Amino acid sequence: MAIRITSQEEADIPALWEIEKSVMIKGTTPHIVKENEYEQFKQDIMAQQMLVAKDEDGVVLGSLIYHYPGSSVTRKRQWLFGISVSKAAQGKGVGKKLISSLFELGKENGIGKIAMRVMATNTSAIAFYKHLGFEQEAYFKREFWIDGEWVDDCQFAYYLD
């Protein structure tokens, strides 16, 4: 499958919303998407820096949002990111292509560190990030209260310099 990486377009939003609803579920993220959040999602997406993965037919396969961790000049050499890949496209190189594109973009922009957080219950994502060379930086015990249970969270980082 040929995977093309682009920036987001307004026409992508419905497909991005469907992916978001299918992957933002208990066990993978603390943010569980609700149907009535579409308008806010749409507004947020167009205000973000985002990479979008599409197949050769233009079908949206996944996305990666990235940003500085704060407004301080001391934080301008690192990015945080979040990634979503459609269930049908998982295991087909989409996530790897999105993250590789982020690494390239980071190098072009003088970024030295790219980090993300992932729930400790999302063991397949943790294995994926470790496979790509991410290192665990932190472990947050009892970070989220979801459906009457505490859930831990992990922070991973990749160093570009």
Coordinates of C-alpha atoms in Angstrom, one line a residue:
M1 CA 0.0 0.0 0.0
A2 CA 1.3 3.4 -1.0
I3 CA 1.1 5.9 1.9
R4 CA 1.2 9.6 1.3
I5 CA 1.7 12.1 4.1
T6 CA 0.0 15.6 3.8
S7 CA -1.2 18.3 6.1
Q8 CA -4.9 18.3 7.1
E9 CA -7.6 19.7 4.9
E10 CA -11.1 20.5 5.9
A11 CA -12.4 17.7 3.6
D12 CA -10.4 15.2 5.8
I13 CA -12.3 16.0 9.0
P14 CA -15.2 13.5 8.7
A15 CA -12.8 10.7 8.1
L16 CA -10.5 11.9 10.9
W17 CA -13.6 12.0 13.2
E18 CA -14.5 8.4 12.4
I19 CA -11.0 7.3 13.2
E20 CA -11.0 9.3 16.4
K21 CA -14.2 7.6 17.6
S22 CA -13.0 4.1 16.8
V23 CA -9.5 4.4 18.5
M24 CA -10.2 6.7 21.4
I25 CA -11.6 4.1 23.6
K26 CA -11.1 2.8 27.2
G27 CA -7.7 1.0 27.4
T28 CA -6.0 3.2 24.8
T29 CA -6.7 6.7 25.8
P30 CA -8.1 8.7 28.7
H31 CA -10.2 10.7 26.2
I32 CA -13.2 8.8 25.2
V33 CA -14.9 10.5 22.2
K34 CA -18.6 11.3 22.4
E35 CA -20.9 11.9 19.4
N36 CA -21.8 15.5 20.5
E37 CA -18.1 16.6 20.3
Y38 CA -17.9 16.7 16.5
E39 CA -18.1 20.5 16.1
Q40 CA -15.4 21.1 18.7
F41 CA -13.3 18.4 17.1
K42 CA -13.6 20.1 13.7
Q43 CA -12.6 23.4 15.2
D44 CA -9.7 22.0 17.0
I45 CA -8.4 20.0 14.0
M46 CA -8.1 23.0 11.8
A47 CA -6.2 24.9 14.5
Q48 CA -3.6 22.1 15.0
Q49 CA -0.3 21.2 13.3
M50 CA -1.2 17.8 11.8
L51 CA 0.2 15.2 9.4
V52 CA -2.4 13.1 7.7
A53 CA -1.7 9.7 6.1
K54 CA -3.7 8.8 3.0
D55 CA -3.6 5.8 0.6
E56 CA -3.2 6.1 -3.2
D57 CA -7.0 6.7 -3.5
G58 CA -7.0 9.6 -1.0
V59 CA -8.6 7.6 1.8
V60 CA -7.5 8.9 5.2
L61 CA -5.7 6.2 7.1
G62 CA -4.5 8.1 10.2
S63 CA -3.2 11.3 11.6
L64 CA -0.5 12.7 13.9
I65 CA -0.9 16.0 15.8
Y66 CA 2.2 17.7 17.2
H67 CA 2.9 20.8 19.2
Y68 CA 5.3 22.5 21.5
P69 CA 4.8 21.5 25.2
G70 CA 4.4 25.2 26.2
S71 CA 5.0 28.8 25.2
S72 CA 8.3 29.2 27.0
V73 CA 11.3 29.7 24.8
T74 CA 13.0 27.0 26.9
R75 CA 10.6 24.4 25.5
K76 CA 11.0 25.3 21.8
R77 CA 13.3 22.4 20.9
Q78 CA 10.8 19.7 21.7
W79 CA 7.4 18.6 20.4
L80 CA 4.7 16.4 22.0
F81 CA 2.5 14.3 19.7
G82 CA -0.6 12.2 19.5
I83 CA -1.3 9.7 16.8
S84 CA -4.4 7.9 15.5
V85 CA -4.5 5.1 12.9
S86 CA -7.7 3.6 11.6
K87 CA -8.2 0.0 12.8
A88 CA -8.2 -1.2 9.2
A89 CA -4.8 0.4 8.6
Q90 CA -3.1 -0.7 11.8
G91 CA -0.1 -3.0 11.2
K92 CA 0.4 -1.7 7.6
G93 CA 3.1 0.9 8.2
V94 CA 0.9 3.9 8.6
G95 CA 2.0 4.8 12.1
K96 CA 5.6 4.2 11.3
K97 CA 5.3 6.5 8.2
L98 CA 3.6 9.3 10.2
I99 CA 6.3 9.1 13.0
S100 CA 9.1 9.0 10.4
S101 CA 7.7 12.1 8.7
L102 CA 7.5 13.8 12.1
F103 CA 11.2 13.0 12.8
E104 CA 12.2 14.5 9.4
L105 CA 10.1 17.6 10.0
G106 CA 11.6 17.8 13.5
K107 CA 15.2 17.7 12.2
E108 CA 14.3 20.4 9.7
N109 CA 13.0 22.6 12.5
G110 CA 15.8 22.1 15.0
I111 CA 13.8 19.9 17.3
G112 CA 15.9 17.7 19.6
K113 CA 13.2 15.7 21.5
I114 CA 9.8 14.3 20.4
A115 CA 7.7 12.9 23.2
M116 CA 4.3 11.4 23.8
R117 CA 2.3 9.8 26.6
V118 CA 0.5 6.4 26.3
M119 CA -1.7 4.6 28.9
A120 CA 0.1 1.7 30.5
T121 CA -2.8 -0.5 29.5
N122 CA -2.0 0.1 25.8
T123 CA 0.7 -2.6 25.6
S124 CA 0.7 -2.9 21.8
A125 CA 1.3 0.8 21.4
I126 CA 4.1 0.7 24.0
A127 CA 5.8 -2.2 22.1
F128 CA 5.4 -0.3 18.9
Y129 CA 7.1 2.9 20.3
K130 CA 9.9 0.9 21.8
H131 CA 10.4 -0.9 18.5
L132 CA 10.9 2.5 16.8
G133 CA 13.5 3.5 19.4
F134 CA 11.5 5.5 21.9
E135 CA 12.8 5.4 25.5
Q136 CA 10.5 5.5 28.5
E137 CA 11.1 8.7 30.5
A138 CA 8.4 8.6 33.1
Y139 CA 5.8 6.4 34.6
F140 CA 2.7 8.1 36.2
K141 CA 0.9 5.9 38.7
R142 CA -2.8 6.4 39.0
E143 CA -2.9 9.1 36.4
F144 CA -6.5 8.6 35.2
W145 CA -9.7 7.5 36.9
I146 CA -11.7 5.7 34.2
D147 CA -14.9 3.7 34.9
G148 CA -14.1 3.3 38.6
E149 CA -10.5 2.2 38.1
W150 CA -7.1 3.9 38.3
V151 CA -5.1 3.7 35.1
D152 CA -1.3 4.4 34.9
D153 CA 0.3 6.4 32.1
C154 CA 3.8 6.4 30.6
Q155 CA 5.8 9.0 28.8
F156 CA 8.2 8.0 26.0
A157 CA 10.6 10.2 24.0
Y158 CA 12.8 10.0 21.0
Y159 CA 15.9 12.1 20.8
L160 CA 16.8 13.6 17.4
D161 CA 20.1 15.2 18.4

